[in-house]
GROMACS .gro file of C-alpha atoms in nm:
model
  285
    1UNK     CA    1  -3.712 -10.950   0.746
    2UNK     CA    2  -3.885 -10.622   0.666
    3UNK     CA    3  -4.164 -10.711   0.906
    4UNK     CA    4  -3.901 -10.748   1.175
    5UNK     CA    5  -3.746 -10.411   1.077
    6UNK     CA    6  -4.085 -10.245   1.115
    7UNK     CA    7  -4.139 -10.413   1.452
    8UNK     CA    8  -3.788 -10.323   1.563
    9UNK     CA    9  -3.832  -9.958   1.469
   10UNK     CA   10  -4.170  -9.952   1.644
   11UNK     CA   11  -4.002 -10.084   1.959
   12UNK     CA   12  -3.719  -9.830   1.940
   13UNK     CA   13  -3.932  -9.523   1.871
   14UNK     CA   14  -4.197  -9.611   2.130
   15UNK     CA   15  -3.944  -9.671   2.405
   16UNK     CA   16  -4.003  -9.391   2.656
   17UNK     CA   17  -3.640  -9.379   2.766
   18UNK     CA   18  -3.529  -9.316   2.408
   19UNK     CA   19  -3.784  -9.038   2.365
   20UNK     CA   20  -3.689  -8.872   2.694
   21UNK     CA   21  -3.319  -8.895   2.617
   22UNK     CA   22  -3.339  -8.696   2.295
   23UNK     CA   23  -3.599  -8.453   2.429
   24UNK     CA   24  -3.380  -8.375   2.731
   25UNK     CA   25  -3.070  -8.341   2.513
   26UNK     CA   26  -3.245  -8.103   2.272
   27UNK     CA   27  -3.402  -7.909   2.560
   28UNK     CA   28  -3.071  -7.863   2.740
   29UNK     CA   29  -2.906  -7.741   2.421
   30UNK     CA   30  -3.179  -7.489   2.343
   31UNK     CA   31  -3.186  -7.364   2.702
   32UNK     CA   32  -2.811  -7.322   2.707
   33UNK     CA   33  -2.799  -7.135   2.376
   34UNK     CA   34  -3.099  -6.905   2.427
   35UNK     CA   35  -3.014  -6.803   2.783
   36UNK     CA   36  -2.644  -6.786   2.703
   37UNK     CA   37  -2.704  -6.534   2.425
   38UNK     CA   38  -2.968  -6.332   2.607
   39UNK     CA   39  -2.725  -6.060   2.716
   40UNK     CA   40  -2.555  -6.032   2.377
   41UNK     CA   41  -2.621  -5.739   2.143
   42UNK     CA   42  -2.628  -5.834   1.777
   43UNK     CA   43  -2.790  -5.515   1.650
   44UNK     CA   44  -2.479  -5.392   1.469
   45UNK     CA   45  -2.367  -5.717   1.311
   46UNK     CA   46  -2.642  -5.976   1.286
   47UNK     CA   47  -2.412  -6.230   1.116
   48UNK     CA   48  -2.235  -6.265   1.452
   49UNK     CA   49  -2.547  -6.437   1.589
   50UNK     CA   50  -2.538  -6.695   1.312
   51UNK     CA   51  -2.168  -6.759   1.374
   52UNK     CA   52  -2.218  -6.782   1.749
   53UNK     CA   53  -2.512  -7.022   1.721
   54UNK     CA   54  -2.326  -7.234   1.467
   55UNK     CA   55  -2.015  -7.260   1.685
   56UNK     CA   56  -2.215  -7.346   1.998
   57UNK     CA   57  -2.356  -7.649   1.815
   58UNK     CA   58  -2.062  -7.766   1.610
   59UNK     CA   59  -1.797  -7.765   1.884
   60UNK     CA   60  -1.984  -7.981   2.141
   61UNK     CA   61  -2.104  -8.209   1.861
   62UNK     CA   62  -1.744  -8.274   1.755
   63UNK     CA   63  -1.615  -8.323   2.110
   64UNK     CA   64  -1.901  -8.501   2.286
   65UNK     CA   65  -2.103  -8.659   2.004
   66UNK     CA   66  -1.919  -8.993   2.028
   67UNK     CA   67  -1.984  -8.996   2.405
   68UNK     CA   68  -2.349  -8.893   2.429
   69UNK     CA   69  -2.499  -8.978   2.088
   70UNK     CA   70  -2.330  -9.288   1.945
   71UNK     CA   71  -2.360  -9.508   2.260
   72UNK     CA   72  -2.732  -9.439   2.280
   73UNK     CA   73  -2.775  -9.548   1.918
   74UNK     CA   74  -2.588  -9.869   1.991
   75UNK     CA   75  -2.781  -9.948   2.308
   76UNK     CA   76  -3.124  -9.869   2.162
   77UNK     CA   77  -3.077 -10.078   1.847
   78UNK     CA   78  -2.859 -10.368   1.958
   79UNK     CA   79  -2.869 -10.408   2.336
   80UNK     CA   80  -3.213 -10.308   2.458
   81UNK     CA   81  -3.374 -10.598   2.277
   82UNK     CA   82  -3.135 -10.846   2.439
   83UNK     CA   83  -3.193 -10.686   2.777
   84UNK     CA   84  -3.571 -10.725   2.737
   85UNK     CA   85  -3.532 -11.105   2.773
   86UNK     CA   86  -3.706 -11.189   2.449
   87UNK     CA   87  -3.408 -11.259   2.222
   88UNK     CA   88  -3.495 -11.624   2.166
   89UNK     CA   89  -3.848 -11.542   2.044
   90UNK     CA   90  -3.704 -11.360   1.742
   91UNK     CA   91  -3.577 -11.679   1.582
   92UNK     CA   92  -3.856 -11.906   1.701
   93UNK     CA   93  -4.088 -11.686   1.492
   94UNK     CA   94  -3.901 -11.780   1.174
   95UNK     CA   95  -3.652 -11.495   1.142
   96UNK     CA   96  -3.325 -11.614   0.991
   97UNK     CA   97  -3.003 -11.523   1.164
   98UNK     CA   98  -2.859 -11.369   0.849
   99UNK     CA   99  -3.173 -11.158   0.816
  100UNK     CA  100  -3.133 -11.042   1.175
  101UNK     CA  101  -2.784 -10.902   1.103
  102UNK     CA  102  -2.901 -10.711   0.794
  103UNK     CA  103  -3.219 -10.594   0.968
  104UNK     CA  104  -3.020 -10.445   1.256
  105UNK     CA  105  -2.808 -10.241   1.014
  106UNK     CA  106  -3.123 -10.110   0.846
  107UNK     CA  107  -3.283 -10.028   1.182
  108UNK     CA  108  -2.969  -9.848   1.296
  109UNK     CA  109  -2.954  -9.633   0.983
  110UNK     CA  110  -3.324  -9.541   0.998
  111UNK     CA  111  -3.306  -9.464   1.370
  112UNK     CA  112  -3.002  -9.241   1.321
  113UNK     CA  113  -3.166  -9.058   1.031
  114UNK     CA  114  -3.483  -8.984   1.230
  115UNK     CA  115  -3.294  -8.875   1.542
  116UNK     CA  116  -3.061  -8.645   1.349
  117UNK     CA  117  -3.363  -8.500   1.169
  118UNK     CA  118  -3.525  -8.429   1.506
  119UNK     CA  119  -3.207  -8.271   1.642
  120UNK     CA  120  -3.179  -8.059   1.326
  121UNK     CA  121  -3.539  -7.944   1.376
  122UNK     CA  122  -3.466  -7.850   1.737
  123UNK     CA  123  -3.148  -7.674   1.629
  124UNK     CA  124  -3.324  -7.469   1.360
  125UNK     CA  125  -3.613  -7.394   1.596
  126UNK     CA  126  -3.371  -7.246   1.847
  127UNK     CA  127  -3.210  -7.041   1.574
  128UNK     CA  128  -3.552  -6.917   1.468
  129UNK     CA  129  -3.631  -6.808   1.824
  130UNK     CA  130  -3.306  -6.614   1.847
  131UNK     CA  131  -3.374  -6.460   1.507
  132UNK     CA  132  -3.710  -6.334   1.627
  133UNK     CA  133  -3.555  -6.193   1.944
  134UNK     CA  134  -3.298  -6.008   1.734
  135UNK     CA  135  -3.531  -5.883   1.459
  136UNK     CA  136  -3.407  -6.130   1.201
  137UNK     CA  137  -3.057  -6.252   1.116
  138UNK     CA  138  -2.878  -6.393   0.815
  139UNK     CA  139  -2.918  -6.767   0.765
  140UNK     CA  140  -2.640  -7.025   0.772
  141UNK     CA  141  -2.391  -7.033   0.490
  142UNK     CA  142  -2.352  -7.334   0.261
  143UNK     CA  143  -2.012  -7.407   0.418
  144UNK     CA  144  -2.160  -7.413   0.767
  145UNK     CA  145  -2.434  -7.653   0.657
  146UNK     CA  146  -2.177  -7.878   0.484
  147UNK     CA  147  -1.962  -7.883   0.798
  148UNK     CA  148  -2.258  -7.981   1.015
  149UNK     CA  149  -2.351  -8.256   0.767
  150UNK     CA  150  -1.990  -8.377   0.775
  151UNK     CA  151  -2.012  -8.404   1.153
  152UNK     CA  152  -2.339  -8.595   1.132
  153UNK     CA  153  -2.192  -8.832   0.871
  154UNK     CA  154  -1.887  -8.886   1.093
  155UNK     CA  155  -2.104  -8.974   1.394
  156UNK     CA  156  -2.306  -9.214   1.178
  157UNK     CA  157  -1.992  -9.385   1.049
  158UNK     CA  158  -1.847  -9.391   1.402
  159UNK     CA  159  -2.160  -9.560   1.536
  160UNK     CA  160  -2.191  -9.821   1.260
  161UNK     CA  161  -1.820  -9.912   1.270
  162UNK     CA  162  -1.787  -9.955   1.647
  163UNK     CA  163  -2.133 -10.111   1.680
  164UNK     CA  164  -2.036 -10.376   1.425
  165UNK     CA  165  -1.711 -10.444   1.609
  166UNK     CA  166  -1.863 -10.456   1.958
  167UNK     CA  167  -2.154 -10.661   1.831
  168UNK     CA  168  -1.918 -10.956   1.786
  169UNK     CA  169  -1.901 -10.975   2.166
  170UNK     CA  170  -2.269 -10.894   2.214
  171UNK     CA  171  -2.384 -11.184   1.997
  172UNK     CA  172  -2.144 -11.424   2.164
  173UNK     CA  173  -2.236 -11.334   2.522
  174UNK     CA  174  -2.593 -11.223   2.452
  175UNK     CA  175  -2.565 -10.975   2.736
  176UNK     CA  176  -2.618 -10.597   2.735
  177UNK     CA  177  -2.416 -10.452   3.022
  178UNK     CA  178  -2.064 -10.565   2.938
  179UNK     CA  179  -2.092 -10.488   2.561
  180UNK     CA  180  -2.208 -10.132   2.637
  181UNK     CA  181  -1.906 -10.084   2.861
  182UNK     CA  182  -1.684 -10.233   2.590
  183UNK     CA  183  -1.837  -9.997   2.334
  184UNK     CA  184  -1.706  -9.706   2.540
  185UNK     CA  185  -1.367  -9.873   2.587
  186UNK     CA  186  -1.320  -9.968   2.220
  187UNK     CA  187  -1.462  -9.650   2.068
  188UNK     CA  188  -1.247  -9.428   2.289
  189UNK     CA  189  -0.928  -9.595   2.173
  190UNK     CA  190  -0.826  -9.783   2.489
  191UNK     CA  191  -0.786 -10.113   2.305
  192UNK     CA  192  -0.587  -9.939   2.031
  193UNK     CA  193  -0.360  -9.786   2.298
  194UNK     CA  194  -0.308 -10.131   2.448
  195UNK     CA  195  -0.220 -10.275   2.108
  196UNK     CA  196   0.017  -9.982   2.053
  197UNK     CA  197   0.187 -10.056   2.384
  198UNK     CA  198   0.220 -10.426   2.296
  199UNK     CA  199   0.359 -10.319   1.959
  200UNK     CA  200   0.663 -10.178   2.143
  201UNK     CA  201   0.766 -10.521   2.269
  202UNK     CA  202   1.085 -10.645   2.098
  203UNK     CA  203   0.913 -10.945   1.944
  204UNK     CA  204   0.641 -10.728   1.787
  205UNK     CA  205   0.836 -10.411   1.719
  206UNK     CA  206   0.889 -10.496   1.354
  207UNK     CA  207   0.512 -10.508   1.296
  208UNK     CA  208   0.325 -10.179   1.286
  209UNK     CA  209  -0.043 -10.249   1.348
  210UNK     CA  210  -0.141  -9.890   1.417
  211UNK     CA  211  -0.227  -9.781   1.059
  212UNK     CA  212  -0.474 -10.069   1.026
  213UNK     CA  213  -0.662 -10.027   1.353
  214UNK     CA  214  -1.023  -9.905   1.344
  215UNK     CA  215  -0.959  -9.648   1.618
  216UNK     CA  216  -0.662  -9.507   1.428
  217UNK     CA  217  -0.857  -9.448   1.108
  218UNK     CA  218  -1.164  -9.315   1.288
  219UNK     CA  219  -0.922  -9.094   1.483
  220UNK     CA  220  -0.780  -8.949   1.161
  221UNK     CA  221  -1.126  -8.836   1.055
  222UNK     CA  222  -1.200  -8.699   1.402
  223UNK     CA  223  -0.867  -8.517   1.413
  224UNK     CA  224  -0.935  -8.353   1.078
  225UNK     CA  225  -1.280  -8.247   1.197
  226UNK     CA  226  -1.158  -8.102   1.527
  227UNK     CA  227  -0.855  -7.935   1.369
  228UNK     CA  228  -1.077  -7.782   1.105
  229UNK     CA  229  -1.337  -7.667   1.354
  230UNK     CA  230  -1.101  -7.524   1.616
  231UNK     CA  231  -0.801  -7.424   1.408
  232UNK     CA  232  -0.937  -7.398   1.056
  233UNK     CA  233  -0.865  -7.030   1.012
  234UNK     CA  234  -0.496  -6.941   1.027
  235UNK     CA  235  -0.426  -6.670   1.282
  236UNK     CA  236  -0.783  -6.683   1.407
  237UNK     CA  237  -0.823  -6.562   1.770
  238UNK     CA  238  -0.930  -6.834   2.010
  239UNK     CA  239  -1.247  -6.649   2.105
  240UNK     CA  240  -1.376  -6.633   1.747
  241UNK     CA  241  -1.617  -6.886   1.596
  242UNK     CA  242  -1.476  -7.145   1.354
  243UNK     CA  243  -1.440  -7.076   0.986
  244UNK     CA  244  -1.652  -7.344   0.820
  245UNK     CA  245  -1.498  -7.287   0.479
  246UNK     CA  246  -1.143  -7.335   0.609
  247UNK     CA  247  -1.254  -7.632   0.817
  248UNK     CA  248  -1.391  -7.806   0.508
  249UNK     CA  249  -1.054  -7.766   0.335
  250UNK     CA  250  -0.884  -7.956   0.619
  251UNK     CA  251  -1.152  -8.225   0.610
  252UNK     CA  252  -1.106  -8.265   0.232
  253UNK     CA  253  -0.737  -8.341   0.293
  254UNK     CA  254  -0.816  -8.666   0.476
  255UNK     CA  255  -0.799  -8.881   0.165
  256UNK     CA  256  -0.981  -9.208   0.101
  257UNK     CA  257  -0.760  -9.458   0.288
  258UNK     CA  258  -0.926  -9.422   0.632
  259UNK     CA  259  -1.269  -9.468   0.476
  260UNK     CA  260  -1.156  -9.779   0.286
  261UNK     CA  261  -1.014  -9.940   0.601
  262UNK     CA  262  -1.324  -9.850   0.804
  263UNK     CA  263  -1.543  -9.998   0.527
  264UNK     CA  264  -1.341 -10.320   0.537
  265UNK     CA  265  -1.390 -10.338   0.915
  266UNK     CA  266  -1.766 -10.297   0.878
  267UNK     CA  267  -1.789 -10.566   0.608
  268UNK     CA  268  -1.564 -10.815   0.792
  269UNK     CA  269  -1.731 -10.768   1.131
  270UNK     CA  270  -2.074 -10.803   0.973
  271UNK     CA  271  -1.972 -11.134   0.814
  272UNK     CA  272  -1.817 -11.253   1.140
  273UNK     CA  273  -2.134 -11.158   1.327
  274UNK     CA  274  -2.331 -11.385   1.098
  275UNK     CA  275  -2.100 -11.682   1.166
  276UNK     CA  276  -2.095 -11.617   1.542
  277UNK     CA  277  -2.472 -11.600   1.559
  278UNK     CA  278  -2.511 -11.902   1.330
  279UNK     CA  279  -2.296 -12.121   1.556
  280UNK     CA  280  -2.426 -11.987   1.889
  281UNK     CA  281  -2.711 -12.119   2.097
  282UNK     CA  282  -2.968 -11.847   2.151
  283UNK     CA  283  -3.018 -11.790   2.523
  284UNK     CA  284  -3.355 -11.709   2.674
  285UNK     CA  285  -3.226 -11.430   2.896
   0.00000   0.00000   0.00000
């Protein structure tokens, strides 16, 4: 299994499209930040530069991370291999189907860790450039670093949870295009909205499924993050950067229930993936 993990990670990291994707994303971010702050004067209050740079990263990451980061993780780890028309060779080489499920989780975690480390390097490099242009600035506070790590952890949990759920369809159909579309649909709450609408029917009105849906519990974490980031400081003007310390207080109020339900989803979908793959004929796409 570990030989397959190494081969899988080699495939993922040497895929040119994956490399270009993250390089372009990091380049666009750095270009936007550096040129966007070129006309600003931070001579009087250098901490404003740190706050500005922090807010420029944390706000888009909270709003667009699930749209531009998580789907790429899912496609690179789970779908690209199926799309390469060599799925059947995995198991003809002796790899067990149960090992495949576990190996994909390991590959996903390692891939996410390396990518986030690269993005953090690009982020800090951009901050260093701005610091040099402004004769040095104060570094990030502990609260700001904790808030950024909370966002990264959320995106990792978001990716693993919805990848595990969508992977039930991927393993059954052994196709890459429809599951990627379904990843967007499911992770953006469209299925949960449909279930909520069906829940209004007289025959189902007495059953409230909403608190137990994956999208609902992921949404609670996302809501706490966005509320903390955008509205964390009471009475804060809309043009001011977020207060990381106040944002962390809102995030701490989430409680453990959403995380427990999300964990149950991940465990159950992983077990179901094993049974689906075990009882499915592997197609030579």
